[in-house]
XYZ file of C-alpha atoms in Angstrom:
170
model
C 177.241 155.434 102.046
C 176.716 152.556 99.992
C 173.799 151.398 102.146
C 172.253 154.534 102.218
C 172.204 154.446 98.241
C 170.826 151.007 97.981
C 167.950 152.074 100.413
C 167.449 155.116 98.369
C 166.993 152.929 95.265
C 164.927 150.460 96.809
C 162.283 153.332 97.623
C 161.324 153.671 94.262
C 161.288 150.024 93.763
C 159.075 149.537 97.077
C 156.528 152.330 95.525
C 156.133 150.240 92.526
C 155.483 147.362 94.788
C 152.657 148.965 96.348
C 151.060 150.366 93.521
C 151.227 146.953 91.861
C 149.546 145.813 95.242
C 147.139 148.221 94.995
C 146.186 147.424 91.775
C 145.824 143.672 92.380
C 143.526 144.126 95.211
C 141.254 146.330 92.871
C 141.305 143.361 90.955
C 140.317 140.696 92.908
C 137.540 143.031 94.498
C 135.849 142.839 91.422
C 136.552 139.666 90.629
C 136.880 137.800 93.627
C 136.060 134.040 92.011
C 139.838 134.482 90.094
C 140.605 132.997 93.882
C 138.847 129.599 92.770
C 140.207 129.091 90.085
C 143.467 127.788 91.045
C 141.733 125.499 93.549
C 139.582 124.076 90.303
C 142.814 123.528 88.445
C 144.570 122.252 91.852
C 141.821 119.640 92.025
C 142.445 118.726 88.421
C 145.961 117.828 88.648
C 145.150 116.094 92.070
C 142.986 113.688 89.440
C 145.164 113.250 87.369
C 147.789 112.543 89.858
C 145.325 109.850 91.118
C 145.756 108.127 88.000
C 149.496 108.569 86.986
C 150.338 107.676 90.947
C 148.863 103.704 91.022
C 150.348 103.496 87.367
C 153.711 104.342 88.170
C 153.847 102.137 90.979
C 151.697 99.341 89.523
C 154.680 99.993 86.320
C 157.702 100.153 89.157
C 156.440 97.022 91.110
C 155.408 94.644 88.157
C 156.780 91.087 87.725
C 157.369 89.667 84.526
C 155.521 86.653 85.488
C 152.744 88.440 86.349
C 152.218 90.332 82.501
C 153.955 87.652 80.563
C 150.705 87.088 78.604
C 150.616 91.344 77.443
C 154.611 91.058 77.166
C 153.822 88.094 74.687
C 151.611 89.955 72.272
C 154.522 93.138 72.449
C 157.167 90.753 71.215
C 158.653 90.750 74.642
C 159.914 87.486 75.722
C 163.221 87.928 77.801
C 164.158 89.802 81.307
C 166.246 92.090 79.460
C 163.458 93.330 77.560
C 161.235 93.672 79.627
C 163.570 96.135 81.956
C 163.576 98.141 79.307
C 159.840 98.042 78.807
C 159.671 99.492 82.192
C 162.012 101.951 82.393
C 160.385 103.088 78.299
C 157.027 102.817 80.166
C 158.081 104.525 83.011
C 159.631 107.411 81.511
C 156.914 107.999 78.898
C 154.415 108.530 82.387
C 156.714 111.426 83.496
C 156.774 113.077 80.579
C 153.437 112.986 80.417
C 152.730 113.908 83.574
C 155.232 116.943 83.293
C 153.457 118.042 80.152
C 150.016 117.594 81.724
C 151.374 120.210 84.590
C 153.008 122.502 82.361
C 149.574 122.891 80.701
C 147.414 123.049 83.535
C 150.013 125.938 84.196
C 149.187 127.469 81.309
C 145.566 127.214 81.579
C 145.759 128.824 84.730
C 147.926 131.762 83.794
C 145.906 132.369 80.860
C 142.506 132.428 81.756
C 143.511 134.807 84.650
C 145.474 136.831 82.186
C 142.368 137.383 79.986
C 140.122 137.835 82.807
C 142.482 140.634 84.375
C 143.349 142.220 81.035
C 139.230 142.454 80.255
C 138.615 144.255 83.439
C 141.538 146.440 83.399
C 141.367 147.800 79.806
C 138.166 147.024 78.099
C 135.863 147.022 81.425
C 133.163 144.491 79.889
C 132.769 142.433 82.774
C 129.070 143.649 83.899
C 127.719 142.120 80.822
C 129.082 138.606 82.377
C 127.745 138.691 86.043
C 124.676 136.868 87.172
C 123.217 139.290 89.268
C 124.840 142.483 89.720
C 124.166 142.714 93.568
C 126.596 139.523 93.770
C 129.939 141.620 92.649
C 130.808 138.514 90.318
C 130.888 136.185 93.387
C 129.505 133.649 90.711
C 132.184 133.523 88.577
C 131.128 134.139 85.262
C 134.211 136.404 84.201
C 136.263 133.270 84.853
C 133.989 130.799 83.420
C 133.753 133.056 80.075
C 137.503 133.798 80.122
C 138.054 129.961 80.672
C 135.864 129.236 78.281
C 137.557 131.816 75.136
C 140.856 130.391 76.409
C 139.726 126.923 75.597
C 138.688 127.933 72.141
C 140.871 129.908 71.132
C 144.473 129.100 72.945
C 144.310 125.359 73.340
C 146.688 124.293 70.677
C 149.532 127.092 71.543
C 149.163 126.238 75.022
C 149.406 122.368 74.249
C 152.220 122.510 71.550
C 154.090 125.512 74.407
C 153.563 123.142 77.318
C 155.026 120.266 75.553
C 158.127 122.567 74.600
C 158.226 123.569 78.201
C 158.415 119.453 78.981
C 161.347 118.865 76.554
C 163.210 121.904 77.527
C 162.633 120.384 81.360
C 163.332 117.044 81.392
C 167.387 117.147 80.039
């Protein structure tokens, strides 16, 4: 009995589903470059990663021999200090590197927020395409939506990212 209630609930929930299916399709028919845009921001973070990679190891791996001359002008002199330069240094890349992914995050779900909320309520898409033959193929919903979410949403999503870090890292 109990099982045939819970499959009797989860029909209504799996009708929801669909239409929420059906509805996403629609969208990414008419917009079908919303599918880039997570490889552009993918390919960001890969970047950045490029950078904050070497520097963490170059960071883990560095002898105080080697640096002594930078240590000297910091006011760091014994071994002591500089383990604690390290593990300050260190920590100060993955925080920043969390941060940096948090907000790429938010870029992402943003811009495809505004795109998707244009062309479900207001409709005003057509006045962004290239060539209306292409379907959008080109991008430009994106690119504007990217574009207004840069201008207008950079500082919440900066100062919410960073929030998003600190409530992360304890």
């Amino acid at each position: 009995a109990f099982l045939v209630c819970m499959i009797i609930a989860m029909a209504r929930q799996f009708k929801i589903l669909l239409a929420l299916l059906k509805e996403a399709g629609a969208v990414v028919r008419n917009v079908p470059s919303l599918l880039a845009l997570p490889l552009l921001l993918t390919s960001s973070l890969a970047c950045i990663l490029a950078f904050f990679g070497p520097a963490m190891l170059g960071l883990a791996t560095a002898n105080q021999n080697e640096v002594q001359d930078m240590l000297g002008n910091l006011g760091i002199q014994d071994v002591k200090a500089f383990e604690h330069f390290q593990t300050a240094a260190a920590l100060a890349l993955v925080v920043g590197f969390i941060w940096i992914y948090y907000f790429h995050v938010a870029i992402f779900i943003t811009t495809i927020s505004l795109t998707v909320s244009r062309l479900y309520f207001r409709g005003d898409l057509e006045e962004h395409k290239v060539c209306p033959s292409l379907g959008g193929c080109l991008g430009w919903p994106v690119a504007v939506s990217l574009m207004q979410v840069f201008r207008f949403n950079l500082g919440s999503m900066a100062i919410g990212s960073l929030l998003m870090t600190a409530c992360t890292i304890p």
